[in-house]
Amino acid sequence: MAKYHVIGGKKVQGDVLISGAKNAALPILAAAVLNGGVSVIKNCPDISDVRVSVDILRKLGAYVDCDGNTLIIESKDIGKTAIDRKLMEKMRSSVIFAGSLIARCGEAAFFAPGGCALGKRPIDMHIGSFKKMGIDVREENGEIICGKNKEHDCIIELPVPSVGATENIMLASCMGKSMTRIKNAAAEPEIEDLQNFINSMGGKIVGAGSSEITIYGCEKLHDCEYSVMSDRIEEGTFMCMAAMTCGELNLKNISGKNKALEEVLCGVGCDISHSGNELRIKTEKMLKGGLDVKTGYYPQFPTDMQPQITALLTLCRGESRITENIFESRDRHIDELIKMGADIKKRDSRNFTVKGTDRLNAAQVCARDLRGGAALVAAAMSAEGESIINDIEYIQRGYEKFEDKLKNIGVSIKTEKEICDDEKN
Ligand code: EPZ
């Protein structure tokens, strides 16, 4: 597995162009199955999760041309309706291809994606919602086989506002003759992006971004062109890096969907200003902690920023508390931060107390998941000396041109390969 070498202790300074959002691009790529035609998707981040989605589309029979951040997908020849098992195991969220295959082809087959570092990651709400929609679901030797038989109008109330389940219902119900209403739907901005993409194909969905979404089935969907929204989590990650190194960054092409995070960052003493679709963050003095950060469903504080804010709070004077309300075990970055000298006590896998220290120490640590890995890079940037972050493949799943963007703002970061090449020259 690959690693980063980071020499920390320097303030970051400069501009960062925010890429397209991973968590908007992935459902949009699944939705490209629907129209049996051409979808031109712009501002798509060049990350490994997108490449897995492209592989899934190709295995289903779609033609995909990748030109930098623009993907051209021709889905008329999709003939297979079984999602490749190996590719599903690489990316749990590929379960949302089921919804679009059911809508377009009337059937889908896939294997339960299984758990990961964040917890069990069940799909019971996806399956339960399909059944309520009149989709026949059965299991054979671990494979889940779905068939659209008697579609009818229905109202689905989700037990929790699950992002993936909301997206799967939208995809499965956007074609046909019936109306589907989702109550207690996820309200994340990426859901709105998916609605806008499907509507750009001629779909008829209203309400995304709120807790109630109504989908009117359409007979046919047509070719479309769409640009993916900016990545609010990438944005937030760079904001935490500026705060942790007492630096100053200008983020360009931002999503503007980070109100809860900006409140916390201003609360610790960051200076944040907006101008159009740009954000400037400046941090001069030692930050003040004593915060109580609870993750929740949008627009509450995002779980995908919990590891990064935890890393930041290790440098904020005073005692802060973190409560992870979305995933049962989004805590595997904690032990790695402690290796760097962070003063963190874990009450359980969801509740941590963080006491601010003057600085973190360079160390050898391991990324255990995407956002935890990014938090460790931020921690290494704040620590004097050379840190090594192992298993960086996790980070490369969700951050486009990560090393280049960091080098452009003054971070000394190298991969093993770069170090070997330097030694050769
Ligand atoms: C999406 O995951 C995101 N992934 C996650 O981002 C994000 O953390 C999460 O939403 C919450 O915002 C993508 O969009 C690709 P959920 P998803 O269904 O859809 C439970 C990142 O770092 N649940 O909203 O899988 C589930 O276990 C990733 O970019 C069920 O119990 O999340 C969790 O506790 C990580 N049964 C909670 O709901 C179900 O059928 C929220 O999960 C579905 C979910």
Short mmCIF file of N, CA, C and O and ligand atoms in Angstrom, two decimals, residues 22-24 26-27 49 91-93 96 118-127 160-167 186 188 190 232-233 296-298 302-304 325-328 330 350 369-371, ligand 1:
data_model
loop_
_atom_site.label_atom_id
_atom_site.label_comp_id
_atom_site.label_asym_id
_atom_site.label_seq_id
_atom_site.Cartn_x
_atom_site.Cartn_y
_atom_site.Cartn_z
N LYS A 22 -17.58 14.25 -4.86
CA LYS A 22 -17.63 12.78 -4.98
C LYS A 22 -19.05 12.30 -4.72
O LYS A 22 -19.61 11.51 -5.48
N ASN A 23 -19.68 12.80 -3.65
CA ASN A 23 -20.97 12.25 -3.23
C ASN A 23 -22.15 12.76 -4.04
O ASN A 23 -23.28 12.33 -3.82
N ALA A 24 -21.84 13.66 -5.00
CA ALA A 24 -22.86 14.03 -6.00
C ALA A 24 -22.57 13.25 -7.29
O ALA A 24 -23.49 12.72 -7.93
N LEU A 26 -21.18 10.30 -7.77
CA LEU A 26 -21.45 8.86 -7.76
C LEU A 26 -22.92 8.53 -8.05
O LEU A 26 -23.20 7.71 -8.93
N PRO A 27 -23.90 9.17 -7.39
CA PRO A 27 -25.29 8.88 -7.76
C PRO A 27 -25.63 9.36 -9.17
O PRO A 27 -26.44 8.75 -9.87
N ASP A 49 -13.04 6.37 -6.70
CA ASP A 49 -14.46 5.95 -6.61
C ASP A 49 -15.19 6.21 -7.92
O ASP A 49 -16.08 5.45 -8.31
N MET A 91 -16.64 -0.54 -3.43
CA MET A 91 -17.35 0.71 -3.14
C MET A 91 -18.80 0.41 -2.77
O MET A 91 -19.64 0.15 -3.61
N ARG A 92 -19.04 0.48 -1.47
CA ARG A 92 -20.37 0.11 -0.93
C ARG A 92 -21.48 0.93 -1.56
O ARG A 92 -22.57 0.44 -1.78
N SER A 93 -21.20 2.17 -1.86
CA SER A 93 -22.29 3.05 -2.32
C SER A 93 -22.75 2.67 -3.73
O SER A 93 -23.70 3.23 -4.24
N ILE A 96 -26.48 1.94 -5.24
CA ILE A 96 -27.51 2.81 -5.86
C ILE A 96 -27.65 2.54 -7.35
O ILE A 96 -28.59 3.01 -7.98
N LEU A 118 -16.45 2.27 8.90
CA LEU A 118 -17.34 3.20 9.63
C LEU A 118 -18.41 2.44 10.40
O LEU A 118 -19.15 3.01 11.19
N GLY A 119 -18.56 1.14 10.08
CA GLY A 119 -19.61 0.40 10.77
C GLY A 119 -20.27 -0.59 9.82
O GLY A 119 -19.74 -0.91 8.76
N LYS A 120 -21.46 -1.04 10.20
CA LYS A 120 -22.09 -2.14 9.45
C LYS A 120 -22.53 -1.72 8.05
O LYS A 120 -22.51 -2.51 7.13
N ARG A 121 -22.94 -0.51 7.88
CA ARG A 121 -23.42 0.03 6.57
C ARG A 121 -24.52 -0.87 5.99
O ARG A 121 -24.43 -1.40 4.90
N PRO A 122 -25.60 -1.14 6.73
CA PRO A 122 -26.67 -2.00 6.22
C PRO A 122 -27.41 -1.34 5.05
O PRO A 122 -27.24 -0.15 4.80
N ILE A 123 -28.21 -2.14 4.35
CA ILE A 123 -29.03 -1.57 3.26
C ILE A 123 -30.50 -1.93 3.45
O ILE A 123 -31.28 -1.97 2.49
N ASP A 124 -30.89 -2.19 4.69
CA ASP A 124 -32.28 -2.59 4.96
C ASP A 124 -33.29 -1.53 4.51
O ASP A 124 -34.39 -1.86 4.04
N MET A 125 -32.93 -0.25 4.62
CA MET A 125 -33.88 0.80 4.21
C MET A 125 -34.02 0.83 2.68
O MET A 125 -35.09 1.13 2.15
N HIS A 126 -32.94 0.50 1.97
CA HIS A 126 -33.03 0.42 0.50
C HIS A 126 -34.02 -0.69 0.13
O HIS A 126 -34.96 -0.48 -0.64
N ILE A 127 -33.80 -1.86 0.72
CA ILE A 127 -34.60 -3.05 0.38
C ILE A 127 -36.05 -2.85 0.81
O ILE A 127 -36.99 -3.09 0.05
N VAL A 160 -34.63 6.80 9.24
CA VAL A 160 -33.65 7.89 9.38
C VAL A 160 -33.42 8.45 7.97
O VAL A 160 -33.60 7.74 6.98
N PRO A 161 -33.05 9.72 7.86
CA PRO A 161 -32.87 10.31 6.52
C PRO A 161 -31.58 9.79 5.85
O PRO A 161 -30.59 10.50 5.72
N SER A 162 -31.65 8.54 5.40
CA SER A 162 -30.48 7.90 4.77
C SER A 162 -30.23 8.50 3.38
O SER A 162 -31.14 8.52 2.53
N VAL A 163 -29.01 8.95 3.14
CA VAL A 163 -28.65 9.53 1.84
C VAL A 163 -28.80 8.48 0.75
O VAL A 163 -29.50 8.69 -0.25
N GLY A 164 -28.19 7.32 0.94
CA GLY A 164 -28.21 6.29 -0.10
C GLY A 164 -29.60 5.76 -0.37
O GLY A 164 -30.00 5.57 -1.52
N ALA A 165 -30.38 5.57 0.69
CA ALA A 165 -31.74 5.04 0.49
C ALA A 165 -32.59 6.07 -0.26
O ALA A 165 -33.36 5.73 -1.17
N THR A 166 -32.44 7.36 0.12
CA THR A 166 -33.18 8.42 -0.58
C THR A 166 -32.83 8.41 -2.06
O THR A 166 -33.71 8.43 -2.93
N GLU A 167 -31.55 8.30 -2.37
CA GLU A 167 -31.11 8.30 -3.77
C GLU A 167 -31.62 7.08 -4.51
O GLU A 167 -32.10 7.18 -5.65
N ALA A 186 -33.37 12.33 3.10
CA ALA A 186 -32.12 13.05 3.35
C ALA A 186 -32.18 14.38 2.60
O ALA A 186 -32.72 14.44 1.49
N GLU A 188 -29.38 16.40 2.05
CA GLU A 188 -28.03 16.84 1.66
C GLU A 188 -28.04 17.53 0.30
O GLU A 188 -28.84 17.16 -0.58
N GLU A 190 -26.18 17.10 -2.16
CA GLU A 190 -25.90 16.13 -3.22
C GLU A 190 -27.19 15.47 -3.71
O GLU A 190 -27.29 15.04 -4.85
N ARG A 232 -18.30 19.99 -0.95
CA ARG A 232 -18.29 20.74 0.31
C ARG A 232 -17.37 20.10 1.34
O ARG A 232 -16.87 20.77 2.25
N ILE A 233 -17.11 18.78 1.20
CA ILE A 233 -16.25 18.11 2.18
C ILE A 233 -14.77 18.37 1.85
O ILE A 233 -13.95 18.59 2.74
N GLY A 296 -24.65 15.33 12.62
CA GLY A 296 -26.07 15.04 12.38
C GLY A 296 -26.38 15.10 10.90
O GLY A 296 -25.49 15.31 10.07
N TYR A 297 -27.65 14.92 10.58
CA TYR A 297 -28.08 14.97 9.19
C TYR A 297 -28.11 16.41 8.71
O TYR A 297 -28.35 17.32 9.50
N TYR A 298 -27.86 16.62 7.43
CA TYR A 298 -27.82 17.98 6.87
C TYR A 298 -29.12 18.72 7.20
O TYR A 298 -30.19 18.12 7.16
N PRO A 302 -21.65 17.99 9.44
CA PRO A 302 -21.54 16.76 8.64
C PRO A 302 -20.60 15.71 9.24
O PRO A 302 -19.48 16.03 9.63
N THR A 303 -21.06 14.48 9.27
CA THR A 303 -20.21 13.39 9.77
C THR A 303 -18.91 13.28 8.96
O THR A 303 -17.87 12.93 9.52
N ASP A 304 -18.98 13.64 7.68
CA ASP A 304 -17.77 13.51 6.85
C ASP A 304 -16.70 14.54 7.20
O ASP A 304 -15.60 14.49 6.65
N ASN A 325 -23.04 11.03 15.64
CA ASN A 325 -24.41 10.51 15.68
C ASN A 325 -24.83 9.72 14.46
O ASN A 325 -25.95 9.20 14.41
N ILE A 326 -23.98 9.64 13.44
CA ILE A 326 -24.42 8.98 12.20
C ILE A 326 -23.87 7.56 12.09
O ILE A 326 -24.62 6.62 11.85
N PHE A 327 -22.59 7.37 12.26
CA PHE A 327 -22.00 6.03 12.12
C PHE A 327 -21.56 5.48 13.47
O PHE A 327 -21.08 6.23 14.32
N GLU A 328 -21.73 4.16 13.63
CA GLU A 328 -21.43 3.59 14.95
C GLU A 328 -19.95 3.51 15.25
O GLU A 328 -19.54 3.44 16.40
N ARG A 330 -17.07 5.55 13.60
CA ARG A 330 -16.22 6.48 12.81
C ARG A 330 -15.18 7.04 13.77
O ARG A 330 -15.12 8.21 14.08
N ARG A 350 -18.48 6.47 19.72
CA ARG A 350 -19.19 7.64 19.19
C ARG A 350 -18.90 8.92 19.98
O ARG A 350 -19.27 10.01 19.55
N ASP A 369 -9.64 5.08 6.72
CA ASP A 369 -10.77 5.36 5.83
C ASP A 369 -10.50 6.72 5.19
O ASP A 369 -9.52 7.39 5.52
N LEU A 370 -11.38 7.11 4.29
CA LEU A 370 -11.13 8.29 3.47
C LEU A 370 -10.95 9.58 4.28
O LEU A 370 -9.93 10.27 4.19
N ARG A 371 -11.93 9.92 5.11
CA ARG A 371 -11.89 11.22 5.81
C ARG A 371 -10.91 11.17 6.99
O ARG A 371 -10.25 12.17 7.28
C1 EPZ B 1 -23.52 8.74 2.27
O1 EPZ B 1 -23.31 7.41 2.69
C2 EPZ B 1 -22.14 9.28 1.90
N1 EPZ B 1 -21.58 8.49 0.81
C3 EPZ B 1 -21.22 9.20 3.12
O2 EPZ B 1 -19.97 9.78 2.75
C4 EPZ B 1 -21.85 10.03 4.25
O3 EPZ B 1 -21.05 9.90 5.40
C5 EPZ B 1 -23.27 9.52 4.54
O4 EPZ B 1 -24.07 9.53 3.33
C6 EPZ B 1 -23.98 10.36 5.59
O5 EPZ B 1 -24.05 11.67 5.16
C7 EPZ B 1 -21.95 8.77 -0.46
O6 EPZ B 1 -22.78 9.63 -0.70
C8 EPZ B 1 -21.29 7.97 -1.55
P1 EPZ B 1 -26.55 6.87 4.93
P2 EPZ B 1 -24.58 6.42 2.90
O7 EPZ B 1 -27.36 5.87 4.21
O8 EPZ B 1 -25.61 6.72 1.90
C9 EPZ B 1 -27.67 3.83 8.39
C10 EPZ B 1 -17.62 9.91 2.57
O9 EPZ B 1 -16.70 9.96 3.40
N2 EPZ B 1 -28.40 3.05 7.37
O10 EPZ B 1 -27.04 8.27 5.00
O11 EPZ B 1 -24.08 5.03 3.01
C11 EPZ B 1 -26.16 3.81 8.16
O12 EPZ B 1 -25.58 2.65 8.71
C12 EPZ B 1 -18.78 8.95 2.78
O13 EPZ B 1 -17.67 10.60 1.52
C13 EPZ B 1 -29.15 1.96 7.77
O14 EPZ B 1 -29.20 1.61 8.95
O15 EPZ B 1 -25.07 6.89 4.34
C14 EPZ B 1 -25.71 5.07 8.86
O16 EPZ B 1 -25.58 4.79 10.23
C15 EPZ B 1 -18.65 8.15 4.07
N3 EPZ B 1 -29.82 1.25 6.83
C16 EPZ B 1 -26.88 6.03 8.64
O17 EPZ B 1 -28.00 5.21 8.27
C17 EPZ B 1 -29.80 1.60 5.51
O18 EPZ B 1 -30.46 0.92 4.68
C18 EPZ B 1 -26.65 7.03 7.53
O19 EPZ B 1 -26.26 6.31 6.39
C19 EPZ B 1 -29.04 2.72 5.13
C20 EPZ B 1 -28.35 3.45 6.07
#
